[in-house]
Amino acid sequence: MSYKVLNLYAGIGGNRKLWTDCEVTAVELNPEIAAIYKDFFPNDKVI
């Protein structure tokens, strides 16, 4: 079973490293931090 996760205040994705088999939408206000998150998790949607 696959989950859809809304990751608010995503940061660089510390908690995300523990999640498997899920579709993630991450919210990060700082564009520089959001870019780092996107590098770590290219398949996640970052807002």
CSV table of N, CA and C in Angstrom, one decimal:
chain,number,residue,atom,x,y,z
A,1,MET,N,0.8,-1.2,0.0
A,1,MET,CA,0.0,0.0,0.0
A,1,MET,C,0.9,1.2,0.0
A,2,SER,N,0.6,2.2,-0.8
A,2,SER,CA,1.3,3.4,-0.9
A,2,SER,C,0.5,4.6,-0.3
A,3,TYR,N,1.3,5.4,0.5
A,3,TYR,CA,0.6,6.5,1.2
A,3,TYR,C,1.0,7.8,0.5
A,4,LYS,N,0.1,8.8,0.6
A,4,LYS,CA,0.4,10.2,0.2
A,4,LYS,C,0.7,11.0,1.5
A,5,VAL,N,1.8,11.6,1.5
A,5,VAL,CA,2.3,12.4,2.7
A,5,VAL,C,2.5,13.8,2.3
A,6,LEU,N,2.0,14.7,3.2
A,6,LEU,CA,2.2,16.1,3.1
A,6,LEU,C,3.2,16.5,4.2
A,7,ASN,N,4.4,16.8,3.8
A,7,ASN,CA,5.5,17.1,4.7
A,7,ASN,C,5.6,18.6,4.9
A,8,LEU,N,5.0,19.1,5.9
A,8,LEU,CA,5.1,20.6,6.2
A,8,LEU,C,6.4,20.9,6.9
A,9,TYR,N,6.9,22.1,6.7
A,9,TYR,CA,8.2,22.5,7.3
A,9,TYR,C,9.3,21.4,7.0
A,10,ALA,N,9.5,21.1,5.7
A,10,ALA,CA,10.3,19.9,5.3
A,10,ALA,C,11.7,20.0,5.6
A,11,GLY,N,12.3,21.2,5.7
A,11,GLY,CA,13.7,21.4,5.9
A,11,GLY,C,14.5,20.6,4.8
A,12,ILE,N,15.5,19.9,5.2
A,12,ILE,CA,16.3,19.2,4.2
A,12,ILE,C,15.9,17.7,4.2
A,13,GLY,N,14.8,17.4,4.9
A,13,GLY,CA,14.2,16.0,4.7
A,13,GLY,C,14.7,15.0,5.7
A,14,GLY,N,15.0,15.4,6.9
A,14,GLY,CA,15.5,14.5,8.0
A,14,GLY,C,14.5,13.4,8.2
A,15,ASN,N,13.3,13.7,8.5
A,15,ASN,CA,12.3,12.6,8.7
A,15,ASN,C,12.0,11.8,7.4
A,16,ARG,N,12.1,12.5,6.3
A,16,ARG,CA,11.8,11.8,5.0
A,16,ARG,C,12.6,10.6,4.8
A,17,LYS,N,13.8,10.6,5.3
A,17,LYS,CA,14.7,9.4,5.1
A,17,LYS,C,14.2,8.1,5.6
A,18,LEU,N,13.2,8.2,6.5
A,18,LEU,CA,12.7,7.0,7.2
A,18,LEU,C,11.4,6.5,6.4
A,19,TRP,N,10.9,7.3,5.5
A,19,TRP,CA,9.6,7.0,4.8
A,19,TRP,C,9.9,6.2,3.5
A,20,THR,N,9.2,5.1,3.4
A,20,THR,CA,9.4,4.3,2.1
A,20,THR,C,8.0,4.1,1.6
A,21,ASP,N,7.9,3.8,0.3
A,21,ASP,CA,6.7,3.4,-0.4
A,21,ASP,C,5.6,4.5,-0.2
A,22,CYS,N,6.0,5.8,-0.4
A,22,CYS,CA,5.0,6.8,-0.3
A,22,CYS,C,5.3,7.9,-1.3
A,23,GLU,N,4.2,8.7,-1.6
A,23,GLU,CA,4.3,9.8,-2.5
A,23,GLU,C,4.2,11.1,-1.6
A,24,VAL,N,5.3,11.9,-1.7
A,24,VAL,CA,5.5,13.0,-0.8
A,24,VAL,C,5.4,14.3,-1.5
A,25,THR,N,4.6,15.2,-0.9
A,25,THR,CA,4.6,16.6,-1.2
A,25,THR,C,5.2,17.4,-0.1
A,26,ALA,N,6.3,18.1,-0.3
A,26,ALA,CA,7.1,18.7,0.8
A,26,ALA,C,6.9,20.2,0.7
A,27,VAL,N,6.7,20.9,1.8
A,27,VAL,CA,6.5,22.4,1.8
A,27,VAL,C,7.7,23.0,2.6
A,28,GLU,N,8.5,23.8,1.9
A,28,GLU,CA,9.6,24.5,2.5
A,28,GLU,C,9.6,26.0,2.0
A,29,LEU,N,9.6,26.9,2.9
A,29,LEU,CA,9.5,28.4,2.5
A,29,LEU,C,10.9,28.9,2.0
A,30,ASN,N,12.0,28.4,2.5
A,30,ASN,CA,13.3,28.9,2.2
A,30,ASN,C,13.7,28.2,0.9
A,31,PRO,N,13.9,29.0,-0.2
A,31,PRO,CA,14.2,28.4,-1.5
A,31,PRO,C,15.6,27.7,-1.5
A,32,GLU,N,16.6,28.1,-0.8
A,32,GLU,CA,17.9,27.4,-0.7
A,32,GLU,C,17.7,26.1,-0.1
A,33,ILE,N,17.0,26.0,1.0
A,33,ILE,CA,16.8,24.7,1.7
A,33,ILE,C,15.9,23.8,0.8
A,34,ALA,N,14.9,24.4,0.2
A,34,ALA,CA,14.1,23.6,-0.7
A,34,ALA,C,14.9,22.9,-1.9
A,35,ALA,N,15.9,23.7,-2.3
A,35,ALA,CA,16.8,23.1,-3.4
A,35,ALA,C,17.6,21.9,-2.9
A,36,ILE,N,18.0,22.0,-1.6
A,36,ILE,CA,18.8,20.9,-1.0
A,36,ILE,C,17.9,19.7,-0.9
A,37,TYR,N,16.7,19.9,-0.4
A,37,TYR,CA,15.7,18.9,-0.3
A,37,TYR,C,15.5,18.2,-1.6
A,38,LYS,N,15.3,19.0,-2.7
A,38,LYS,CA,15.0,18.4,-4.0
A,38,LYS,C,16.2,17.6,-4.5
A,39,ASP,N,17.4,18.0,-4.1
A,39,ASP,CA,18.6,17.2,-4.5
A,39,ASP,C,18.6,15.8,-3.8
A,40,PHE,N,18.2,15.8,-2.5
A,40,PHE,CA,18.1,14.6,-1.8
A,40,PHE,C,17.0,13.7,-2.2
A,41,PHE,N,15.9,14.2,-2.6
A,41,PHE,CA,14.7,13.5,-3.0
A,41,PHE,C,14.1,14.0,-4.3
A,42,PRO,N,14.7,13.7,-5.4
A,42,PRO,CA,14.2,14.2,-6.7
A,42,PRO,C,12.8,13.8,-7.1
A,43,ASN,N,12.3,12.7,-6.6
A,43,ASN,CA,11.0,12.2,-7.0
A,43,ASN,C,9.9,12.9,-6.2
A,44,ASP,N,10.2,13.6,-5.1
A,44,ASP,CA,9.2,14.3,-4.3
A,44,ASP,C,8.8,15.6,-5.0
A,45,LYS,N,7.6,16.0,-4.7
A,45,LYS,CA,7.1,17.3,-5.2
A,45,LYS,C,7.4,18.3,-4.1
A,46,VAL,N,8.1,19.4,-4.4
A,46,VAL,CA,8.5,20.4,-3.4
A,46,VAL,C,7.8,21.7,-3.8
A,47,ILE,N,7.1,22.3,-2.8
A,47,ILE,CA,6.4,23.5,-3.0
A,47,ILE,C,7.1,24.6,-2.1
